[in-house]
PDB file of C-alpha atoms in Angstrom:
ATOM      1  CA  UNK S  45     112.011 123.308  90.845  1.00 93.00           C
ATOM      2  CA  UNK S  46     109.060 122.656  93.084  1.00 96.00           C
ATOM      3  CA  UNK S  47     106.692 119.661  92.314  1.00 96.00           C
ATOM      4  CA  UNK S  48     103.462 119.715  94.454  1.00 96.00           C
ATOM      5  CA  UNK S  49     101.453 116.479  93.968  1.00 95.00           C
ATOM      6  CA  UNK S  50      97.886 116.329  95.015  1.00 95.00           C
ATOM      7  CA  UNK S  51      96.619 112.590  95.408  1.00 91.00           C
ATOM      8  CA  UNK S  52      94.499 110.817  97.605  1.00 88.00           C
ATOM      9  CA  UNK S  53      94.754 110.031 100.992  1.00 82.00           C
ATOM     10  CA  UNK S  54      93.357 106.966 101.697  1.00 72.00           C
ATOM     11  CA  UNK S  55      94.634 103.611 101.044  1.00 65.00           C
ATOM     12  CA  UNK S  56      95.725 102.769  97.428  1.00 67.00           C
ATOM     13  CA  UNK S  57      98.584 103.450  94.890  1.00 76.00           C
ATOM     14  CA  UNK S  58      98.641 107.221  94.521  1.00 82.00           C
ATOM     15  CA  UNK S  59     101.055 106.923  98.093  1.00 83.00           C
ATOM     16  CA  UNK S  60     103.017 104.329  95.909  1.00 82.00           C
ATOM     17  CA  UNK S  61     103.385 106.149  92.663  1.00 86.00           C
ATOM     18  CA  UNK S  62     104.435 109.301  94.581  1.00 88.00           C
ATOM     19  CA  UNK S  63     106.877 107.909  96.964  1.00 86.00           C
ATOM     20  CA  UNK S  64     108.513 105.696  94.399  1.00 84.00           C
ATOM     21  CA  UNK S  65     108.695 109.157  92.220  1.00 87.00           C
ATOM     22  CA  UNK S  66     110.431 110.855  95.046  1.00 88.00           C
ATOM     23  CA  UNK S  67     112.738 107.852  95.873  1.00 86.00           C
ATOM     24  CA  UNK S  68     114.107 108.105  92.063  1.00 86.00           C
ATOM     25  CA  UNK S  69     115.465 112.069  92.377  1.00 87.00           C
ATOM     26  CA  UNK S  70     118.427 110.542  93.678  1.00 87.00           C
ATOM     27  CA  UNK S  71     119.997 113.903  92.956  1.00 90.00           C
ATOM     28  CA  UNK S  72     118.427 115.936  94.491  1.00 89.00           C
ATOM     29  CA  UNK S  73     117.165 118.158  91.860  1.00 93.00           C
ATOM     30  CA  UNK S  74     113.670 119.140  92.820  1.00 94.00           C
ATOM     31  CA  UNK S  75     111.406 119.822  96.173  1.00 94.00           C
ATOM     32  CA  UNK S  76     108.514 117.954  96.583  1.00 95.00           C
ATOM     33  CA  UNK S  77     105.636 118.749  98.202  1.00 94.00           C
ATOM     34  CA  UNK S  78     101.859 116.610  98.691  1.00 94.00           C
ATOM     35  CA  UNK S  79      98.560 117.893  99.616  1.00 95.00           C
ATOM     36  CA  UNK S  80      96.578 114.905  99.981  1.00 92.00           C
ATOM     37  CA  UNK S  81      92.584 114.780 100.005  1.00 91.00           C
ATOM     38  CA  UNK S  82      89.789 112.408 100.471  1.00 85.00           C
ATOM     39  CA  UNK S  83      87.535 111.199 103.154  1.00 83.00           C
ATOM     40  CA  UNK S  84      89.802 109.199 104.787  1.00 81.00           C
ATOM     41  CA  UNK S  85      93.252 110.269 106.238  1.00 83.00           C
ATOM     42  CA  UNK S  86      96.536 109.470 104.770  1.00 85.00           C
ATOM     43  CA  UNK S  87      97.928 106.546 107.045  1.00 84.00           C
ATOM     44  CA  UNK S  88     100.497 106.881 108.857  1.00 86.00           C
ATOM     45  CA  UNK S  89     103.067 104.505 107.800  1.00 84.00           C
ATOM     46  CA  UNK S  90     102.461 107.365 104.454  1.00 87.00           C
ATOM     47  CA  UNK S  91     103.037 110.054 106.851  1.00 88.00           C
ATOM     48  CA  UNK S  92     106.249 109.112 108.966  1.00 89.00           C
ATOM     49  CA  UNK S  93     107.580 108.099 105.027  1.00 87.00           C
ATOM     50  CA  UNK S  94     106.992 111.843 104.176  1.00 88.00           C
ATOM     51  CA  UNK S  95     108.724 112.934 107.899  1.00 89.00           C
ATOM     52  CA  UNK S  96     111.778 110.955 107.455  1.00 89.00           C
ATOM     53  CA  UNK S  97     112.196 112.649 103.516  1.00 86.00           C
ATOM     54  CA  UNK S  98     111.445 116.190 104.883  1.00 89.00           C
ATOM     55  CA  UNK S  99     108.567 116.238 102.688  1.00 91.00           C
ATOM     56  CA  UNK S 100     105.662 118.958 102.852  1.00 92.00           C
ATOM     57  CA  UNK S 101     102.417 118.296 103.110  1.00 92.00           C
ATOM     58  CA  UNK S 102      98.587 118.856 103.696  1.00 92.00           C
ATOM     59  CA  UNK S 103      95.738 117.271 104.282  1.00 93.00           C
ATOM     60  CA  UNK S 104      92.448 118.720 102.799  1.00 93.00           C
ATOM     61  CA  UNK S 105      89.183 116.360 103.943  1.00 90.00           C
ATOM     62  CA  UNK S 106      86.544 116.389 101.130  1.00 86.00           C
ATOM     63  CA  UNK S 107      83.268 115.485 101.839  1.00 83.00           C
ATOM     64  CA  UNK S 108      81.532 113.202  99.843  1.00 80.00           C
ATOM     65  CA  UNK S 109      79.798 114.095  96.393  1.00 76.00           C
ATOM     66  CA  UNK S 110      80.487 117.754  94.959  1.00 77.00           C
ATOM     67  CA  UNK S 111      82.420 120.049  97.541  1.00 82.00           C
ATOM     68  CA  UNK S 112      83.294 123.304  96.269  1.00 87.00           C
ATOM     69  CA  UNK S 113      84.512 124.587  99.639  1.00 92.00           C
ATOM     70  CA  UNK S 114      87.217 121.529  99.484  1.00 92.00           C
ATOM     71  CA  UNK S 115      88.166 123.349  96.017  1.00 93.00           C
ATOM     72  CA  UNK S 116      88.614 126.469  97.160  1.00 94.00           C
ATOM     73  CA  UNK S 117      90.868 125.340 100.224  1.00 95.00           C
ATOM     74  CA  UNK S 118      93.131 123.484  97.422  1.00 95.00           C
ATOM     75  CA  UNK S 119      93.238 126.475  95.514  1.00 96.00           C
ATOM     76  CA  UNK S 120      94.584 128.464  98.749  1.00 95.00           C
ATOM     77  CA  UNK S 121      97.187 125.686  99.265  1.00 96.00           C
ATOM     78  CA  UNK S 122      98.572 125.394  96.384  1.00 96.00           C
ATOM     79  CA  UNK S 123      98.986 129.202  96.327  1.00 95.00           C
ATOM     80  CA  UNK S 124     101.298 128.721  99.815  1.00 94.00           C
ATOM     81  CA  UNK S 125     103.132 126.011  98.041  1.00 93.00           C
ATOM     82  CA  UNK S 126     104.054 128.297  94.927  1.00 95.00           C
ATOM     83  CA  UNK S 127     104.803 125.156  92.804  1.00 96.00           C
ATOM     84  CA  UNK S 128     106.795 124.989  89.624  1.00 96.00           C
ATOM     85  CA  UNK S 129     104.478 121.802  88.517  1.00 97.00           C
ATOM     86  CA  UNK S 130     101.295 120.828  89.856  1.00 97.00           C
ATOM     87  CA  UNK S 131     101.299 116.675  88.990  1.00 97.00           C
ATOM     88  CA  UNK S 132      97.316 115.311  89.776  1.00 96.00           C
ATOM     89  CA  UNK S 133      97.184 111.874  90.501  1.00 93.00           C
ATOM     90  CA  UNK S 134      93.852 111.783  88.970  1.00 91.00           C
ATOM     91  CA  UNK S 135      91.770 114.973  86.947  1.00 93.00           C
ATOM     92  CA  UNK S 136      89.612 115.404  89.785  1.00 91.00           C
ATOM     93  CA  UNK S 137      91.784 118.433  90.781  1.00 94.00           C
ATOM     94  CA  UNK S 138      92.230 120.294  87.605  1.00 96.00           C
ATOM     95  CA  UNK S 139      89.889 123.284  88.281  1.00 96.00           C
ATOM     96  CA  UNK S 140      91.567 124.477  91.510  1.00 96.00           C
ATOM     97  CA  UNK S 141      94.672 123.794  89.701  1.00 97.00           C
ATOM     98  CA  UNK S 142      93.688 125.541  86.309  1.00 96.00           C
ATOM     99  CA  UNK S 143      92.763 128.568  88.682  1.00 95.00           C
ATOM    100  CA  UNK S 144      96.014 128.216  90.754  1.00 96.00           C
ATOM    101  CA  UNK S 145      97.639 128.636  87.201  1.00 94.00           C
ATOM    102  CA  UNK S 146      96.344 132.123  86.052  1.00 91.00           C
ATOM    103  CA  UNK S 147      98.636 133.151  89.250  1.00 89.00           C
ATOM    104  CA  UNK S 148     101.538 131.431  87.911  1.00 90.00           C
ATOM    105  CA  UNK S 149     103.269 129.861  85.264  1.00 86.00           C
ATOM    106  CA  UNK S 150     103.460 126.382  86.480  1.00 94.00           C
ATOM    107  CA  UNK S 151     102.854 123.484  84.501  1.00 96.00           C
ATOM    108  CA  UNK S 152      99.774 120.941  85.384  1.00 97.00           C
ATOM    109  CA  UNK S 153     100.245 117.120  84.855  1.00 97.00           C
ATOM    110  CA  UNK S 154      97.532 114.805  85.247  1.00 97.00           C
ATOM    111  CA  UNK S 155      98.390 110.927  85.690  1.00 95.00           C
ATOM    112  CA  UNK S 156      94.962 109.354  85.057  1.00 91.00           C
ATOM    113  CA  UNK S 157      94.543 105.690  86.544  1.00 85.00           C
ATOM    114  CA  UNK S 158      90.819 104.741  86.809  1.00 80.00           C
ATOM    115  CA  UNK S 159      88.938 102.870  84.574  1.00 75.00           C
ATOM    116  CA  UNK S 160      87.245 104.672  81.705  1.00 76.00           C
ATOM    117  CA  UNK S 161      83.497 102.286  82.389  1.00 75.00           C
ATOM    118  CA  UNK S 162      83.974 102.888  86.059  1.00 75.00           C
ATOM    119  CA  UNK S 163      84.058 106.914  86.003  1.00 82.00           C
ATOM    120  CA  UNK S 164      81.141 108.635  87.168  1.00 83.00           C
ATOM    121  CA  UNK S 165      80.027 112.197  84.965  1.00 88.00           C
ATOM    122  CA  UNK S 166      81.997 114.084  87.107  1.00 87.00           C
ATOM    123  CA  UNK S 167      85.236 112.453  86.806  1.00 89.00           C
ATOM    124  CA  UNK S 168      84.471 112.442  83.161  1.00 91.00           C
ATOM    125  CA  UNK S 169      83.898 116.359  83.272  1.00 93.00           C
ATOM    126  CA  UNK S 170      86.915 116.580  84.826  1.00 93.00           C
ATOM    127  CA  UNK S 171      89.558 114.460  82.134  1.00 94.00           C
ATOM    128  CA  UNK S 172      87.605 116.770  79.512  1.00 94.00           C
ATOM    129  CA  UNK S 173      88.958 119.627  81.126  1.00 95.00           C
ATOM    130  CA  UNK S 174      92.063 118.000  81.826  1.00 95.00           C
ATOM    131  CA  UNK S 175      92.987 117.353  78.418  1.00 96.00           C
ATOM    132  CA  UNK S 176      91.979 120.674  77.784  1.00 95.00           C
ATOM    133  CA  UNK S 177      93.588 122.309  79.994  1.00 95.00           C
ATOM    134  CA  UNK S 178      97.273 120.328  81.581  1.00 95.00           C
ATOM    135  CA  UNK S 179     100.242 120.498  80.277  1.00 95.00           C
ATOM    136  CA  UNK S 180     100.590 116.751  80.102  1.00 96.00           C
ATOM    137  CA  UNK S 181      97.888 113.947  80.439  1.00 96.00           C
ATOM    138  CA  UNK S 182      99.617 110.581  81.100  1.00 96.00           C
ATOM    139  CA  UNK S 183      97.609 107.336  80.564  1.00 94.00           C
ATOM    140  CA  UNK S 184      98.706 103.956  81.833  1.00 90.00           C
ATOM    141  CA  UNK S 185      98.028 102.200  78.731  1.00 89.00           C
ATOM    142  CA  UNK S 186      97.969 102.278  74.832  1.00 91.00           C
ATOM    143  CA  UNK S 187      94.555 100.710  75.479  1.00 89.00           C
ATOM    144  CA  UNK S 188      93.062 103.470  77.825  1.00 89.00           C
ATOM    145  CA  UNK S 189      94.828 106.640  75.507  1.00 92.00           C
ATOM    146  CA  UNK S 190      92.659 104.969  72.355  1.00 91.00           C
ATOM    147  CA  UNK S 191      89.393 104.355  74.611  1.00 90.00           C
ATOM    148  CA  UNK S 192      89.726 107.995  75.377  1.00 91.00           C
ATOM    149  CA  UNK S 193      90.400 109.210  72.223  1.00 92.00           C
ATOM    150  CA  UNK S 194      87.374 107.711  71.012  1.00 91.00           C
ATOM    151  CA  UNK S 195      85.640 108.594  73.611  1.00 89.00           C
ATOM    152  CA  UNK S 196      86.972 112.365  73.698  1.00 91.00           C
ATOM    153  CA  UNK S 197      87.440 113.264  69.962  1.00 89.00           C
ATOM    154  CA  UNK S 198      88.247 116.901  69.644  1.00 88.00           C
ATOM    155  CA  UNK S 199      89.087 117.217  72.705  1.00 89.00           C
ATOM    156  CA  UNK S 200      91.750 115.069  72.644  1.00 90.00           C
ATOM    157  CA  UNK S 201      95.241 116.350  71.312  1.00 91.00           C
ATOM    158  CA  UNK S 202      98.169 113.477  70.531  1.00 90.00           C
ATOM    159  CA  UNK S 203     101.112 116.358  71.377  1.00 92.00           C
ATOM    160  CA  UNK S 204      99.491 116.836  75.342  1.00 93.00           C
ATOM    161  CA  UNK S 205      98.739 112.973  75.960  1.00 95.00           C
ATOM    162  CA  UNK S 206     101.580 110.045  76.827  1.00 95.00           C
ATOM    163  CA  UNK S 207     101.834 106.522  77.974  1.00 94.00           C
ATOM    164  CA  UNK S 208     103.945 105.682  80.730  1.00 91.00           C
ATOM    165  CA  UNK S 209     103.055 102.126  82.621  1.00 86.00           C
ATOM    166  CA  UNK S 210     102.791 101.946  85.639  1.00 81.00           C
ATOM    167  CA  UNK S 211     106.698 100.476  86.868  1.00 76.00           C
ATOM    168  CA  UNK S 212     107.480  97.627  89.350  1.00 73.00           C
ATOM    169  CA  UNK S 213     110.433  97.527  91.861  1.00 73.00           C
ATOM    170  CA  UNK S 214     112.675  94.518  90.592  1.00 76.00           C
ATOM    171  CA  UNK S 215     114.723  94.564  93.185  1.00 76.00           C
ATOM    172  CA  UNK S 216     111.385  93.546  95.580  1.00 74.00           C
ATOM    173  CA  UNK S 217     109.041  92.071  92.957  1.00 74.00           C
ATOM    174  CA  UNK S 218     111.239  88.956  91.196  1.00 73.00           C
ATOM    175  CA  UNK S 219     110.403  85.306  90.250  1.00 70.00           C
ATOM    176  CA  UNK S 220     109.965  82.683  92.258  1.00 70.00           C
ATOM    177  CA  UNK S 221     112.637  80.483  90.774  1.00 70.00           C
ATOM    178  CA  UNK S 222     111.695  77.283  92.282  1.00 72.00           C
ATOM    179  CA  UNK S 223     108.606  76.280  90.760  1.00 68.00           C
ATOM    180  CA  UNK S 224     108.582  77.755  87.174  1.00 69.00           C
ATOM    181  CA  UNK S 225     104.741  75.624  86.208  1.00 74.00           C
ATOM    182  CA  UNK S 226     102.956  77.307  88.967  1.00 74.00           C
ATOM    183  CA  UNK S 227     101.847  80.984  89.562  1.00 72.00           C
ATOM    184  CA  UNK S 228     100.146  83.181  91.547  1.00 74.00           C
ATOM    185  CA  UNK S 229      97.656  86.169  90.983  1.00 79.00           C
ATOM    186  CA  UNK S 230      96.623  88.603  93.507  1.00 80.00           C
ATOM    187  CA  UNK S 231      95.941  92.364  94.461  1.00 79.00           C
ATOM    188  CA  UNK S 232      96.358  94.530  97.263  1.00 75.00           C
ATOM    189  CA  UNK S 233      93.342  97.101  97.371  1.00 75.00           C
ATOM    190  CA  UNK S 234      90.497  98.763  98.869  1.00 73.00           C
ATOM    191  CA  UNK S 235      87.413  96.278  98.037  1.00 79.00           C
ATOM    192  CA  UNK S 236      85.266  98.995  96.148  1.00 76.00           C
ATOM    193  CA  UNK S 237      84.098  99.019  92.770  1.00 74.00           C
ATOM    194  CA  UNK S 238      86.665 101.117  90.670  1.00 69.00           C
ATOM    195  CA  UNK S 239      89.430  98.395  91.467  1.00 75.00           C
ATOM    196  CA  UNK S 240      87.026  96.304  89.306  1.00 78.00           C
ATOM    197  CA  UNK S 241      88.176  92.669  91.514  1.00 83.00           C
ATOM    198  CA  UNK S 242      85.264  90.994  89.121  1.00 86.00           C
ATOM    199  CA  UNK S 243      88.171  91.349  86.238  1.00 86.00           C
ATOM    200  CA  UNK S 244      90.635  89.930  88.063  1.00 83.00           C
TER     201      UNK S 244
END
């Protein structure tokens, strides 16, 4: 089975989330693939990663605001990639995908991270369609699937939708036994608004 996930280039945790996903097929029982997008290329500590597993992938540059020519180019990749499942690391993709689907019978995830206040109309277009339209729209939180099902009402269907948290390495990410009073906060992002650093 062939898994082609589209996510974004740049710096942040769609690299993360899809490298850690690939790291746990310890059998061996799919192909991955990545067609990553964005203004910004993926790094290259991301890209030497994807080398040394034999992994696929593409680089599509979107310009900024609406680009339907950037749609139409992942439509013609994903056809070249012939994917079993197409897994969206945000609903931003879902109408190339949706498209890409009438050719096919593969299966469209969606794995939606940002924040419901922070999403502009287009991304909110977009989960609309998504939860239309995907096989499977996976939410982070209990918190965020309510906030969207209030948001989304008849749109929204319980049997299409899960909750799956976002996971942590324990092996790499343990306490710090010595000091058990004292603690510390802290986050490793691109300094732009969606990773909301006012909350923290």
């Amino acid at each position: 089975m062939k898994i082609t996930h589209l996510l974004y280039g740049g710096l942040g945790g769609h690299s993360n989330v899809f490298l850690a996903l690939v790291k746990e097929d310890k059998d061996s029982l799919y192909e991955f693939s990545a067609i990553f997008y964005g203004i910004e290329n993926p790094s290259e500590g991301i890209l030497n990663q994807l080398s040394e597993a034999s992994i696929a992938h593409n680089y599509i540059k979107k310009r900024k605001g609406f680009d339907l020519r950037y749609w139409i180019q992942v439509f013609r990749v994903l056809k070249e990639e012939n994917p079993d499942v197409i897994f969206l690391h945000s609903s931003y993709n879902i109408i190339p995908s949706i498209l890409y689907r009438f050719f096919s019978k593969s299966v469209i995830i969606v794995r939606e991270t940002q924040a419901n206040h922070l999403k502009g109309l287009v991304e909110r277009v977009m989960l609309g369609v998504a939860l239309l339209f995907s096989s499977k729209v996976v939410f982070l939180s209990e918190l965020y699937k309510s906030q969207i099902e209030d948001s989304y009402g008849f749109l929204f269907n319980h049997n299409r939708v899960a909750v799956i948290p976002n996971g942590l390495n324990l092996n790499f990410f343990k306490p710090h036994l010595k000091d058990k009073k004292r603690f510390s906060i802290g986050m490793l992002s691109r300094i732009v608004k969606i990773k909301d650093h006012k909350t923290l």
